[in-house]
Coordinates of C-alpha atoms in Angstrom, one line a residue:
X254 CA 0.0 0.0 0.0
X255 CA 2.9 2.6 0.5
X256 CA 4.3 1.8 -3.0
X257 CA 0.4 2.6 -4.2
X258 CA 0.3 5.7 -2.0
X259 CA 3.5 7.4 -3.3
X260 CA 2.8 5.7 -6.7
X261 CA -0.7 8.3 -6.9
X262 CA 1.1 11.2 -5.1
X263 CA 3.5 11.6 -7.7
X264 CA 1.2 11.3 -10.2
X265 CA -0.7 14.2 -8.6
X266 CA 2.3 16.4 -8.7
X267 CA 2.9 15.8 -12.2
X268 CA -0.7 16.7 -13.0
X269 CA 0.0 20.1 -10.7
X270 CA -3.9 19.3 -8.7
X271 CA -4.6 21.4 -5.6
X272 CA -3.4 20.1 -2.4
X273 CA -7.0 20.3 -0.9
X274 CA -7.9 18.1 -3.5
X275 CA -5.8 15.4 -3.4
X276 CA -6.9 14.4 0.5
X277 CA -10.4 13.0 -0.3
X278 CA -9.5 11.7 -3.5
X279 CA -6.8 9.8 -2.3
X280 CA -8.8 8.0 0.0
X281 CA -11.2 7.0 -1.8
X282 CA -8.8 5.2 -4.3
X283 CA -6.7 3.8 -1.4
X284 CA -10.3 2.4 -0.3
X285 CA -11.1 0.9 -3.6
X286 CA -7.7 -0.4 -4.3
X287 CA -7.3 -2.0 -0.8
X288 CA -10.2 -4.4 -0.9
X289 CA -8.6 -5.9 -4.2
X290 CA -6.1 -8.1 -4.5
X291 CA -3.2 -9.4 -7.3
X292 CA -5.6 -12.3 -8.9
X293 CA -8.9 -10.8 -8.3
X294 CA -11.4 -10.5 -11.3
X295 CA -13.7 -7.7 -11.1
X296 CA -16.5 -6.9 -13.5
X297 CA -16.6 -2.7 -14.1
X298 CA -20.1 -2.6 -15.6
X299 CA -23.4 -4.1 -14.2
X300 CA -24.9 -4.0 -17.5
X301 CA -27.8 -1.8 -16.4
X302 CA -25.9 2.0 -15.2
X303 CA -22.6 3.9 -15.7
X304 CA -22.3 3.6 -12.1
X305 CA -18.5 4.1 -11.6
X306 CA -18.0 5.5 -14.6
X307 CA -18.4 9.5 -15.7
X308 CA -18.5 11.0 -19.0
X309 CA -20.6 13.5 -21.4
X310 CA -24.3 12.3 -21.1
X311 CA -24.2 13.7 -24.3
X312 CA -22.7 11.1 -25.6
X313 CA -22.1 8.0 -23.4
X314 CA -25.3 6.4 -22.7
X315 CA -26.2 2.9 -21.9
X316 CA -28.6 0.7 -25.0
X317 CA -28.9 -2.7 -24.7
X318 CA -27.0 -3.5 -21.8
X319 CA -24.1 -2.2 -23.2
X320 CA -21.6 1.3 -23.1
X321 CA -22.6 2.9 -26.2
X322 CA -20.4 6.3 -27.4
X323 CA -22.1 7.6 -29.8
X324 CA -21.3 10.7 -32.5
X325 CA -24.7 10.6 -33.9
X326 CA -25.6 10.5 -38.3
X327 CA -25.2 13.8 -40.2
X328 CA -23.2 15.4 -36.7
X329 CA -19.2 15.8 -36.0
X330 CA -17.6 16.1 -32.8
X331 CA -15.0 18.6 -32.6
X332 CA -12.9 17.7 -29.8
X333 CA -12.1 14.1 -27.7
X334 CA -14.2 12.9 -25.0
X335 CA -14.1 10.3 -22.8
X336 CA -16.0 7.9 -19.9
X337 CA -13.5 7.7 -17.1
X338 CA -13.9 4.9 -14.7
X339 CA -13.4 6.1 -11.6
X340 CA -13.0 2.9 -9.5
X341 CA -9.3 3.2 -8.9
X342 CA -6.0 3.3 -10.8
X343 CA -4.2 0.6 -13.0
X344 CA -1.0 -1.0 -12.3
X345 CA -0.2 -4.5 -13.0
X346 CA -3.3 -5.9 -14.7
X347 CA -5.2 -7.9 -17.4
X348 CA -8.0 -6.4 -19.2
X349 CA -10.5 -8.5 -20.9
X350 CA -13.6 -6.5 -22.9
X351 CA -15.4 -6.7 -26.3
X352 CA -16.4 -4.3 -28.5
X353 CA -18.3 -3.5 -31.5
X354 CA -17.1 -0.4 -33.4
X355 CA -19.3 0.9 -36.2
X356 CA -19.8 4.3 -38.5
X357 CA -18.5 5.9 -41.7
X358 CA -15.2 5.1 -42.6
X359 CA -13.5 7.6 -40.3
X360 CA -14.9 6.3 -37.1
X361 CA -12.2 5.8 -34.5
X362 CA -12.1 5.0 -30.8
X363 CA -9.6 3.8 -28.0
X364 CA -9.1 1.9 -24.7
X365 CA -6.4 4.3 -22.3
X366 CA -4.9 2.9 -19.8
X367 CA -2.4 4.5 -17.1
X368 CA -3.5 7.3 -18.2
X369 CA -3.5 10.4 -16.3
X370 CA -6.9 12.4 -16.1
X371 CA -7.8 16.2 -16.0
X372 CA -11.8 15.7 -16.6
X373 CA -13.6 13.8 -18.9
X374 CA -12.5 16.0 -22.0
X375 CA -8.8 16.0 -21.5
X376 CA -7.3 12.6 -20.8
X377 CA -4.2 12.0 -21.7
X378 CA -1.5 8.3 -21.5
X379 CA -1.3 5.4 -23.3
X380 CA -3.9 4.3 -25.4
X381 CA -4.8 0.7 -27.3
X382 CA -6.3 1.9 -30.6
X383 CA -9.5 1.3 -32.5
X384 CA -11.3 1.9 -36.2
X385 CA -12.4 -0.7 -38.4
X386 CA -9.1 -2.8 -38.7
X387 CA -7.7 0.1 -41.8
X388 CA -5.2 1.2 -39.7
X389 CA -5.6 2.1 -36.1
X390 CA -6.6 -1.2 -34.6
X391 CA -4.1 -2.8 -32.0
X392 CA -1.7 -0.2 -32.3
X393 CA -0.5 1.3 -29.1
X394 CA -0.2 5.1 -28.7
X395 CA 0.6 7.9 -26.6
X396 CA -1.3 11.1 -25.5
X397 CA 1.5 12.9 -23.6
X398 CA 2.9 13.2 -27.3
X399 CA 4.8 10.6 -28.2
X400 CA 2.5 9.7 -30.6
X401 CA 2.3 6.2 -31.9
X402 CA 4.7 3.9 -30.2
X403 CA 4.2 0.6 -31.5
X404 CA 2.4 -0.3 -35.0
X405 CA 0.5 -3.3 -35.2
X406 CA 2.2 -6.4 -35.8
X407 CA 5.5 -5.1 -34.4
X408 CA 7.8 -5.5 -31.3
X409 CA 9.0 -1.7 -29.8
X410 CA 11.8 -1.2 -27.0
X411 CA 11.8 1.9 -25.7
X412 CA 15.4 2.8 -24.2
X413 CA 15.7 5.5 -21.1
X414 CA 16.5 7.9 -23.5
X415 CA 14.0 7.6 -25.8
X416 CA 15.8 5.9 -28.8
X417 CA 13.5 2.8 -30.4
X418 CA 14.3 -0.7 -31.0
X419 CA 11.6 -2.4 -33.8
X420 CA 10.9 -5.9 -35.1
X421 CA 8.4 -6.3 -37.3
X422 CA 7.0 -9.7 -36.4
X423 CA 4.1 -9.6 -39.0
X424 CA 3.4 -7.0 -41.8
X425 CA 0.7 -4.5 -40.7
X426 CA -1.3 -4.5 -43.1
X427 CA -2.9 -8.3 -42.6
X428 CA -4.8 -7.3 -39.5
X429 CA -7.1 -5.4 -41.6
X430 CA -9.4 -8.8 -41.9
X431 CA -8.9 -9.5 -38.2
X432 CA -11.8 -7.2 -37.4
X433 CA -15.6 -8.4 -37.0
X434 CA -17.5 -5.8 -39.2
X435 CA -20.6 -4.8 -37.8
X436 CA -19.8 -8.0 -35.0
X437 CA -18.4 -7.8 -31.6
X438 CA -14.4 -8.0 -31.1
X439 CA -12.9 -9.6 -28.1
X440 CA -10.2 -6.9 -26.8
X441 CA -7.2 -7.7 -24.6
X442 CA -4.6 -5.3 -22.9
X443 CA -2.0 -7.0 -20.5
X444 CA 0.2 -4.5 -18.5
X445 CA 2.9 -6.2 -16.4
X446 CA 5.5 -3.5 -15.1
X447 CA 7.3 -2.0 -18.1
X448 CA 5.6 -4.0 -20.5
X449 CA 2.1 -3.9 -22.4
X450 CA 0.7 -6.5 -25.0
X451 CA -2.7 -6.1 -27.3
X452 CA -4.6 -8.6 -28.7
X453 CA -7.4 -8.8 -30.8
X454 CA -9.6 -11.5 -31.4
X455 CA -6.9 -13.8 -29.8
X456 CA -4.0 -12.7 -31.7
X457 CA -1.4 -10.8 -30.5
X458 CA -1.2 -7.4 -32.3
X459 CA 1.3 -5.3 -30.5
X460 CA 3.8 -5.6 -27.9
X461 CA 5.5 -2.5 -25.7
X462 CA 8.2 -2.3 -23.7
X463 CA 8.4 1.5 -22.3
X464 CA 12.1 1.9 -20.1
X465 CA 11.6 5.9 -21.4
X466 CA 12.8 8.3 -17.6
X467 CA 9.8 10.5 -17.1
X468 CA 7.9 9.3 -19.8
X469 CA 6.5 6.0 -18.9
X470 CA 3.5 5.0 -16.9
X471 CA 3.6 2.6 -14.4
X472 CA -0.1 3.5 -13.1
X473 CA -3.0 4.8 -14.0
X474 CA -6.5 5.8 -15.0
X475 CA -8.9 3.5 -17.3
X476 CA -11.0 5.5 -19.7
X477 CA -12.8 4.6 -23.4
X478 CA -12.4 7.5 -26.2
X479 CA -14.7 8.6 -28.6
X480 CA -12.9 10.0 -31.2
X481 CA -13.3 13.5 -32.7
X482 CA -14.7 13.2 -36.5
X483 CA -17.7 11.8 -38.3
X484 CA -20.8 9.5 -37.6
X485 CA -19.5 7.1 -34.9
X486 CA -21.1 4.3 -32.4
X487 CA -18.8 2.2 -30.3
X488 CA -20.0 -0.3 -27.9
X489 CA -18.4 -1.8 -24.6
X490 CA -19.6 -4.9 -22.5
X491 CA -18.1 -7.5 -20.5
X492 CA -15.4 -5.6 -19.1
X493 CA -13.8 -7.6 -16.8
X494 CA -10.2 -6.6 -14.9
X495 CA -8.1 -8.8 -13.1
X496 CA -5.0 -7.3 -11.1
X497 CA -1.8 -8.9 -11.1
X498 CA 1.7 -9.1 -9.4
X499 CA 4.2 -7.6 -10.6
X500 CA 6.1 -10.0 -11.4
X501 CA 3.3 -11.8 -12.9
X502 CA 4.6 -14.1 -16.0
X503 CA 1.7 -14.5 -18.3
X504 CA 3.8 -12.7 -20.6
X505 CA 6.0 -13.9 -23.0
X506 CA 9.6 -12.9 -22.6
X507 CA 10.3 -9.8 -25.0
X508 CA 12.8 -10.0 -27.7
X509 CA 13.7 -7.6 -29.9
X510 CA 16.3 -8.6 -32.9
X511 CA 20.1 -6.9 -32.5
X512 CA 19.8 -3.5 -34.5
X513 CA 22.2 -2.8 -37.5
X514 CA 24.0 -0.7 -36.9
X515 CA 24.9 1.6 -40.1
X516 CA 28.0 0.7 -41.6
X517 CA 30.0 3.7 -42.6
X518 CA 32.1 1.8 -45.2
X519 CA 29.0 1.1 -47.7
X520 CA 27.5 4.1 -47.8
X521 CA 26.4 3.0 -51.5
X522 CA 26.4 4.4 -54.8
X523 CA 24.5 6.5 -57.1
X524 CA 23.4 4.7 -60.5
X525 CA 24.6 6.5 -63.6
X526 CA 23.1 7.3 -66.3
X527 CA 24.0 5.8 -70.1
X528 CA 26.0 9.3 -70.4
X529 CA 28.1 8.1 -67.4
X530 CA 27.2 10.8 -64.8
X531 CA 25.4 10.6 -62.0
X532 CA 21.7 10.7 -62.2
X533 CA 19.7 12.6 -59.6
X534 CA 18.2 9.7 -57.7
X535 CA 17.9 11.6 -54.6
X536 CA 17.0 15.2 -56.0
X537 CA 20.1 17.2 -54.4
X538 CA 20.2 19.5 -57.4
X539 CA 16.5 20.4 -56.1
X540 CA 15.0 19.6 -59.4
X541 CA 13.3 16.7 -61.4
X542 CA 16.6 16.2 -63.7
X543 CA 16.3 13.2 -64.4
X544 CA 13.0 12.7 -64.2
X545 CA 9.5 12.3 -66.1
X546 CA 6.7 13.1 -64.5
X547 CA 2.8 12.5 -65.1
X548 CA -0.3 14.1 -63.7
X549 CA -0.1 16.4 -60.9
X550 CA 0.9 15.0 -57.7
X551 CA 4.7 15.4 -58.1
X552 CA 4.2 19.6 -58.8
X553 CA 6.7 21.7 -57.5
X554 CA 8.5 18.7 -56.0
X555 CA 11.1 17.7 -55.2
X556 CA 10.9 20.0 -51.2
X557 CA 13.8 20.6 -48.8
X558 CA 11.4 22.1 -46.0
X559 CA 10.7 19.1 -43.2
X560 CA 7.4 20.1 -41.9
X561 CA 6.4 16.5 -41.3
X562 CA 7.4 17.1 -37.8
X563 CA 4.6 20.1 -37.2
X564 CA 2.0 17.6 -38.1
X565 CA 3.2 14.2 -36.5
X566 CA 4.6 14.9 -33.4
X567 CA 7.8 12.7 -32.9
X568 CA 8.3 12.1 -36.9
X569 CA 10.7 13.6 -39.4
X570 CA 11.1 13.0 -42.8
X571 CA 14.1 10.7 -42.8
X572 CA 15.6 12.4 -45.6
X573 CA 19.1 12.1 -46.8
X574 CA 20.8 15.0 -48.0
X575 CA 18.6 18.3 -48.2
X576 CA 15.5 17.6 -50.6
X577 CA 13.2 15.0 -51.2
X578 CA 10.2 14.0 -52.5
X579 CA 7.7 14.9 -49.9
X580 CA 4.1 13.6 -51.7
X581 CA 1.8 15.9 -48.7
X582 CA 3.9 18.7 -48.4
X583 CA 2.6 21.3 -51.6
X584 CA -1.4 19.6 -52.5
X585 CA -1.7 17.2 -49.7
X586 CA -3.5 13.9 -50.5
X587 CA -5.4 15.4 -54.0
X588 CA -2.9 14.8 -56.7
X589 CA -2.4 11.9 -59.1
X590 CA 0.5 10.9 -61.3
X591 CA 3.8 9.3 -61.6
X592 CA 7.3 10.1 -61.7
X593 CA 9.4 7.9 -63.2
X594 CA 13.2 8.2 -63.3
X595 CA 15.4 7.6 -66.7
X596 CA 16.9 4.3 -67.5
X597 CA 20.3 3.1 -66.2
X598 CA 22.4 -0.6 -65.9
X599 CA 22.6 -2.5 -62.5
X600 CA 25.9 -2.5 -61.8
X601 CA 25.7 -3.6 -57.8
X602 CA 23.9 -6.7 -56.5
X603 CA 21.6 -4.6 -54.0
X604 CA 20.0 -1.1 -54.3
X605 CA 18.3 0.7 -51.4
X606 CA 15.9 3.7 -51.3
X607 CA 13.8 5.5 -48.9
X608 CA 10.1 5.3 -48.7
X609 CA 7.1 6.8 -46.5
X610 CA 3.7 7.7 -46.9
X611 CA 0.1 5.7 -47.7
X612 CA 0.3 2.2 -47.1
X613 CA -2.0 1.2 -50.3
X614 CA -0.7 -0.4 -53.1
X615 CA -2.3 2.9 -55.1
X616 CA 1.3 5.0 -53.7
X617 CA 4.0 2.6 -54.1
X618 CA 7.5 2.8 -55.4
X619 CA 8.3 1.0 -58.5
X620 CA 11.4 -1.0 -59.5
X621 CA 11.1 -1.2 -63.3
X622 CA 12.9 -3.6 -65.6
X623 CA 13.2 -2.4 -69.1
X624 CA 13.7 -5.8 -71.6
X625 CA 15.6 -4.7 -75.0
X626 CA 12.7 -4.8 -77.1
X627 CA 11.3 -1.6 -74.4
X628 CA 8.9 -4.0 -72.8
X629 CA 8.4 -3.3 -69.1
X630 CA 8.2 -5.5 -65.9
X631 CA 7.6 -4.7 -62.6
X632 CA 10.5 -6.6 -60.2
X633 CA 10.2 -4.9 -56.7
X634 CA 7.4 -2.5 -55.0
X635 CA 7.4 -0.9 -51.5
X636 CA 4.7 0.9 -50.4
X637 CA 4.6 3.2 -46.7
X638 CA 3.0 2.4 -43.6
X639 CA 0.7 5.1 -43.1
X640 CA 3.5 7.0 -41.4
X641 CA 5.2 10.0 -43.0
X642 CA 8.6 9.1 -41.8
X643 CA 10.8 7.0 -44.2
X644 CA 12.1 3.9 -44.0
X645 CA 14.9 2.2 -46.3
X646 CA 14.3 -0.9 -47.8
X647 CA 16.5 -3.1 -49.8
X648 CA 16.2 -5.1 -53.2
X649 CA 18.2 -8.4 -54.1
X650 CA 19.2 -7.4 -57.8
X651 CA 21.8 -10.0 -58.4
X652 CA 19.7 -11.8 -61.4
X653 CA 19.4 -8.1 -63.1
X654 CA 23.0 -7.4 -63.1
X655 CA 24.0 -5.8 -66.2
X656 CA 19.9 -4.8 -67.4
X657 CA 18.4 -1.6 -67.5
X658 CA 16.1 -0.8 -64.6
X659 CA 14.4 2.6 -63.7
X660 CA 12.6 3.6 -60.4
X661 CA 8.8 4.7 -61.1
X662 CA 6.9 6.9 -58.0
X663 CA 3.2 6.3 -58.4
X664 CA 0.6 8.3 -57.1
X665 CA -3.4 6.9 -57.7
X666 CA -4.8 7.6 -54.1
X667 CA -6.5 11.1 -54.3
X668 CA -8.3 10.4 -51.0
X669 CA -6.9 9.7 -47.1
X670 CA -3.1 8.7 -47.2
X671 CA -2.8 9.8 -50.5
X672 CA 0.3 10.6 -51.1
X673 CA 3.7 8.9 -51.3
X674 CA 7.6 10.1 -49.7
X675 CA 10.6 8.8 -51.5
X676 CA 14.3 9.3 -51.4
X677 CA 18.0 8.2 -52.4
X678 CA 18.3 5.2 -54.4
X679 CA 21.5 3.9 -54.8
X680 CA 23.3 0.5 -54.9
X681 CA 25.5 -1.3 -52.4
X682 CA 27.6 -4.8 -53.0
X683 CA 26.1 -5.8 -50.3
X684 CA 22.8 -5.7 -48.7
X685 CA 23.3 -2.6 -46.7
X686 CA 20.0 -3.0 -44.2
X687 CA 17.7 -6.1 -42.7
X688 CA 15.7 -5.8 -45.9
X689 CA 11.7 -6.7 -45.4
X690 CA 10.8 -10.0 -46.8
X691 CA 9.9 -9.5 -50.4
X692 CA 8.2 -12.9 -50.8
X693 CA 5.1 -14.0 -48.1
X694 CA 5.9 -14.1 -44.5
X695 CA 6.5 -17.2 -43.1
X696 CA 3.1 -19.2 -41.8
X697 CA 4.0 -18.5 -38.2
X698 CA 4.1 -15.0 -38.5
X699 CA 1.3 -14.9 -40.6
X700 CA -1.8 -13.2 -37.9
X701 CA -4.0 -14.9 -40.5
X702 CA -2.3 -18.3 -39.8
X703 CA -1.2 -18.1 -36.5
X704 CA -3.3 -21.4 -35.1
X705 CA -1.3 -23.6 -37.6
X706 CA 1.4 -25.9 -36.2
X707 CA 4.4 -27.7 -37.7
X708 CA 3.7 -30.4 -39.6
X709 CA 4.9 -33.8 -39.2
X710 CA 5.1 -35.9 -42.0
X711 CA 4.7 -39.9 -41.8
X712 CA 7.2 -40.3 -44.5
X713 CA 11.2 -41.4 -44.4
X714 CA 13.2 -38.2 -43.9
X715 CA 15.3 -39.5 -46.7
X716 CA 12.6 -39.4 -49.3
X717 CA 11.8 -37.1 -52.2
X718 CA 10.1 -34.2 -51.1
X719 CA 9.9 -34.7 -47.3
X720 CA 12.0 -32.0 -46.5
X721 CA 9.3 -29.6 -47.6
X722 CA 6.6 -31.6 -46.3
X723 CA 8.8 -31.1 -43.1
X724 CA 8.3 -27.3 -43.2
X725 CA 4.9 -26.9 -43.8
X726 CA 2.4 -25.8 -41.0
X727 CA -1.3 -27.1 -40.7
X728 CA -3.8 -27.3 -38.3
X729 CA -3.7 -29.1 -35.0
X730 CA -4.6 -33.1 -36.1
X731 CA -3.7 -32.7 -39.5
X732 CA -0.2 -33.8 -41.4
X733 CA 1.5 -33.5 -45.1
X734 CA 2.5 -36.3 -46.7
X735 CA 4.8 -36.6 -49.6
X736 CA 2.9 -38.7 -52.6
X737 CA 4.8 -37.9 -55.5
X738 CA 8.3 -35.9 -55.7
X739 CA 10.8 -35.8 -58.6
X740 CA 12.1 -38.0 -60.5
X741 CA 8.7 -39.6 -60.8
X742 CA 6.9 -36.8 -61.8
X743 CA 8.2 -33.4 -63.7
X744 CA 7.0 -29.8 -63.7
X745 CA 3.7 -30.3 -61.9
X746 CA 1.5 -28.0 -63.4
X747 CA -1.9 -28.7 -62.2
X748 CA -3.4 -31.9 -60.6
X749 CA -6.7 -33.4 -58.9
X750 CA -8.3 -36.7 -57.7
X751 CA -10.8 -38.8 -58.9
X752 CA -13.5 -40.5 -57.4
X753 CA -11.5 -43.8 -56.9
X754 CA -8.7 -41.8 -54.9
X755 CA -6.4 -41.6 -57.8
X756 CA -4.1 -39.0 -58.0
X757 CA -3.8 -37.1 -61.7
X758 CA -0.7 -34.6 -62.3
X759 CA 0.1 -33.1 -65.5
X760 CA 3.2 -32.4 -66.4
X761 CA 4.7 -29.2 -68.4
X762 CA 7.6 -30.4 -70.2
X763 CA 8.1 -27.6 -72.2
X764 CA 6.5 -24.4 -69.8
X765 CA 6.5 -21.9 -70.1
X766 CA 7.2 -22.0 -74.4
X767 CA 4.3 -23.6 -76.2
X768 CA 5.6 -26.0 -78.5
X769 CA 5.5 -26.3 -82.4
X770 CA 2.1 -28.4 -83.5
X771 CA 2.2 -31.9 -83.2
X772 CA 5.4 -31.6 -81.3
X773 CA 4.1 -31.0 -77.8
X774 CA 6.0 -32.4 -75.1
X775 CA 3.1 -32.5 -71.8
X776 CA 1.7 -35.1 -70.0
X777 CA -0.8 -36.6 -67.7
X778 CA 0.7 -39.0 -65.3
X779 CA -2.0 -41.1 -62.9
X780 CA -0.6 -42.5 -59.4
X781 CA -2.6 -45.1 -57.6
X782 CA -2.6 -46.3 -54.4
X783 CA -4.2 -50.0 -54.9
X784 CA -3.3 -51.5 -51.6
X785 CA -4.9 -48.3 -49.3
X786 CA -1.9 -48.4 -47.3
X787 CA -1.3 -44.5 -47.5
X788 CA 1.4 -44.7 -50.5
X789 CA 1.0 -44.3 -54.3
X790 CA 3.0 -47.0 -55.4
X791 CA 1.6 -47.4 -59.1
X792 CA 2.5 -44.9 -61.7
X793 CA 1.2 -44.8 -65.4
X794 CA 1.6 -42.3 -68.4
X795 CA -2.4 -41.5 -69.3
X796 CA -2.1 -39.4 -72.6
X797 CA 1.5 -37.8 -73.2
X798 CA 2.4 -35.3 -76.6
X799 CA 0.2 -32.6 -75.0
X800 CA 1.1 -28.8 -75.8
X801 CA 1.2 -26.1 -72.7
X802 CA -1.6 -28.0 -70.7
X803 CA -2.5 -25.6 -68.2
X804 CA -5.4 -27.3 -66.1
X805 CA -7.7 -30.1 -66.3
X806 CA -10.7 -32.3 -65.1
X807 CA -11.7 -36.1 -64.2

C-alpha cells in the first residue's frame, strides 16, 4: 500500500492538482484499491448504469446493456471525450472487454490505460487503438505526445533515453481482416511493469516495452475514447479486470532482434546514367533532372522544408541530403500521377531507397525492368506504412546485373493517405539493411495463420520431397504427406483426384514455351494407391504429346 500511495502522489504532482484536492480523493482510491487483491477479477459494468463510470451524457449512454459512445448521423464532434472509470487506478493488470465499433469510414475510438486524467474531456496516457481494422486497430499510442509507439504487428523497446528498437513480427497490413465488421471484437490489454501487450480476437497485435525516464506509466487511469470526427457508435460490455503481481509471468519474454547498426564503409552508390554521370536519384540539385513526371501529384516537388514534424509529433522526414520528395507537403493527398526516373544498368547486387507515406498499393515505389525490345516488368514494390517518416528498404538485384532498370513513383490515391515520400536510391555490393521479406511471411508469422502448427510428415526423412513436407504448417490433427516428388513426376503443373482416390498430375515439359504443332511435349501421369496403405506405389503415363496443358478435369 505505500508503493500505491506514493505511486498516486507523484502522479498528482505531475498533474499540478490542488493540495485540498488530493486528500479526499486519495482516500477513496486507497479504499477501492485495498479491498482488491493481485488475482482478483472484477466486472466494471453491471450491465444496467454507468455507475463508476463518468463522461458526457451527451454522448455516453447505456442501450442494450451495453456502453454505447455515440457521435450521432449527419453530426461531428470537434474535440475528444471520454468515460473515465473512476474505481481506482491501474497498475499490474489484465484487461478482458469486447467491443463493436461501427460508423463511416473515419470512425475511431480507444481503450487508455495508465493514463493520467484532467476531466472527462482531456485525458491524456497510453492508449490501445481502434477503427475498423484500416489502420488504427491494435496499435499502441501515446497522448502525452509521443504519438504512436508501436504499429501493429511489431515488437518496440523503448530505451531511457528515448531511442527505439523495432521488429516487425508480422506485416501491418494483414490485421485489416482480423476485425468483426458490424460484430463484436474480443479486446485484450496485459500491463505487467514496463511491458504492455494487445490482442485482438486472440492474436497478438502489439507488444510494448516502455524503459523511457519521465515518460512512462507505471499506473494509471482507465477510460474509453470517442474520437473526434464523423458518424461514430462504439460499444463496450463485458469488461472484466483482473489485477496482477508484478512479477506476474503470463507474458512472454520480450525480444527484440540486434539492431544494425549503419555501416559507414557502404554508404552505396548513385546509378549512372548511359551518359556516365550521375543521375539525380535523390534530387540534391532540387530539381526533377532526371526525371518524367505524369499528372499532378509530383508539382513543385522535389521539397527541402521538413514540416512533417509540425504535423506528427515525434516524426521527421528521414531524408538524406537536403531535398526529397515529400508527396503531402505542396497539395496534400489530391494529386495523381507518376514520376518515373530515366533508365540506367545495374551495376551492384543490391539497391536501397527510402520510402514513406500511404500504405496502399495505389502510392508505391516501383522498380522497373526495361527488356531490350522496351517491354516493361515490374521486379520490386514498396509501399509506406501510413506513417510520413521514411524507412529504407533493400532489393536483391543480383539476377538483373548488367539490365536496365528505372525507379517509377506512383501516385493513384486522391483520397486519405494519399500521397507517397521517397528518397535516395542507390546501390550497395552488399545488402546494406535487414531488408523486409519480399516474398510471403513465413506461416508462423502470418496473424491470418497463427493457429497452424508444424507439420509432421509420416514419410522417411530420406525421401523425395519430405523436406518440404517437413516445413509446412497445418492445423492441430492434421499432417502432409509426400505422394509424388521428382524424378517420378516433372513440372507439376496442375493436378486433382478422382472419385477412386487416384491422384492425376500433368506435367509441363516444355513451360513456359508452347511447342510447335504436333510436337508438344506435356503429359498426364495417374498414381494409384491400390493397396490403401497410404502410398502411391503405381504410376502410369495417361495421354502424353500434349502442348502447354495448363489445367484439367476427371
Amino acid at each position: 500500500m505505500i508503493n500505491l500511495k506514493w505511486n498516486f502522489l507523484c502522479r498528482q504532482v505531475r498533474l499540478a492538482a490542488a493540495a485540498r484536492q488530493m486528500v479526499p480523493v486519495f482516500i477513496a482510491i486507497t479504499a477501492v484499491l485495498g479491498s482488491l487483491h493481485a488475482g482478483e477479477t472484477v466486472r466494471l459494468f453491471d450491465g444496467h448504469s454507468l455507475k463508476g463510470w463518468e463522461g458526457d451524457p451527451a454522448h455516453w449512454r447505456i442501450q442494450d446493456g451495453v456502453i454505447l459512445g455515440e457521435i450521432p448521423p449527419g453530426e461531428t464532434l470537434r474535440k475528444n471525450t471520454w468515460l473515465v472509470w473512476k474505481g481506482g487506478e491501474l497498475a499490474d493488470f489484465d484487461l478482458r472487454l469486447q467491443v463493436k465499433l461501427t460508423g463511416l469510414p473515419g470512425a475511431n475510438s480507444g481503450i487508455q490505460f495508465r493514463c493520467q486524467v484532467d476531466n472527462y474531456d482531456h485525458v491524456s496516457g497510453y492508449q490501445a487503438d481502434l477503427d475498423m481494422g484500416t489502420t488504427w486497430l491494435g496499435r499502441i499510442y501515446d497522448e502525452h505526445g509521443r504519438a504512436l509507439l508501436v504499429e501493429r504487428g511489431s515488437r518496440v523497446h523503448i530505451e531511457a533515453d528515448g531511442k527505439r528498437r523495432t521488429w516487425i513480427f508480422a506485416p501491418a497490413q494483414q490485421y485489416t481482416v482480423l476485425f468483426r465488421e458490424n460484430d463484436w471484437n474480443d479486446y485484450r490489454i496485459v500491463a505487467v511493469g514496463e511491458r504492455v501487450s494487445v490482442y485482438v480476437n486472440g492474436t497478438l497485435f502489439s507488444e510494448l516495452l516502455d524503459q523511457q525516464t519521465n515518460e512512462r506509466d507505471i499506473t494509471g487511469s482507465l477510460a474509453f475514447q470517442l474520437h473526434s470526427g464523423p458518424e461514430t457508435r462504439v460499444s463496450f460490455r463485458n469488461i472484466q479486470l483482473e489485477h496482477l503481481n508484478a512479477n506476474d509471468g503470463r507474458l512472454p519474454p520480450f525480444k527484440v532482434a540486434d539492431q544494425v547498426e549503419a555501416d559507414d564503409s557502404d554508404v552505396g552508390v548513385v546509378p549512372s546514367g548511359n551518359d556516365g554521370k550521375p543521375l539525380n536519384l535523390g534530387f540534391e540539385d532540387g530539381t526533377l533532372n532526371h526525371w518524367t513526371a505524369t499528372g499532378d501529384a509530383f508539382q513543385n516537388q522535389p521539397v527541402n522544408e521538413d514540416g512533417i514534424a509540425s504535423r506528427w509529433a515525434g516524426q521527421v522526414s528521414n531524408k538524406q541530403g537536403e531535398f526529397f520528395l515529400g508527396g503531402f507537403e505542396i497539395i496534400g493527398d489530391r494529386g495523381r500521377g507518376t514520376l518515373t526516373s530515366s533508365p540506367f544498368k545495374v551495376t551492384h547486387a543490391y539497391g536501397s531507397f527510402l520510402v514513406g507515406g500511404g500504405e496502399n498499393t495505389s502510392t508505391r515505389v516501383d522498380l522497373v525492368h526495361i527488356e531490350n525490345d522496351g517491354k516493361e516488368e515490374v521486379v520490386f514494390s514498396a509501399a509506406g506504412q501510413n506513417r510520413e517518416q521514411m524507412r529504407r528498404v533493400a532489393v536483391d538485384l543480383r539476377r538483373l546485373k548488367g539490365e536496365q532498370i528505372a525507379v517509377r513513383v506512383v501516385d493513384e490515391n486522391p483520397g486519405a493517405w494519399g500521397h507517397i515520400n521517397f528518397d535516395d536510391f542507390r546501390f550497395h555490393d552488399e545488402p546494406p539493411v535487414i531488408a523486409e521479406p519480399t516474398s510471403a511471411w513465413r506461416t508462423i508469422r502470418n496473424p491470418l495463420l497463427h493457429h497452424l502448427v508444424p507439420n509432421k510428415p509420416q514419410t522417411d526423412s530420406h525421401e523425395p520431397g519430405s523436406e518440404t513436407a517437413s516445413q509446412m504448417f497445418v492445423p492441430d490433427g492434421f499432417a502432409v504427406d509426400v505422394v509424388a516428388a521428382e524424378p517420378d513426376l516433372h513440372q507439376p503443373m496442375a493436378f486433382t483426384f478422382d472419385g477412386r482416390g487416384r491422384l492425376w498430375v500433368v506435367e509441363g515439359h516444355s513451360y513456359p514455351q508452347k511447342r510447335p504443332p504436333g510436337e508438344g511435349l506435356d503429359r498426364i501421369v495417374i498414381f494409384a494407391d491400390n493397396d490403401h496403405d497410404g502410398h502411391f506405389e503405381e504410376r502410369k503415363v495417361f495421354i502424353e504429346g500434349l502442348n502447354l496443358v495448363s489445367g484439367m478435369e476427371v
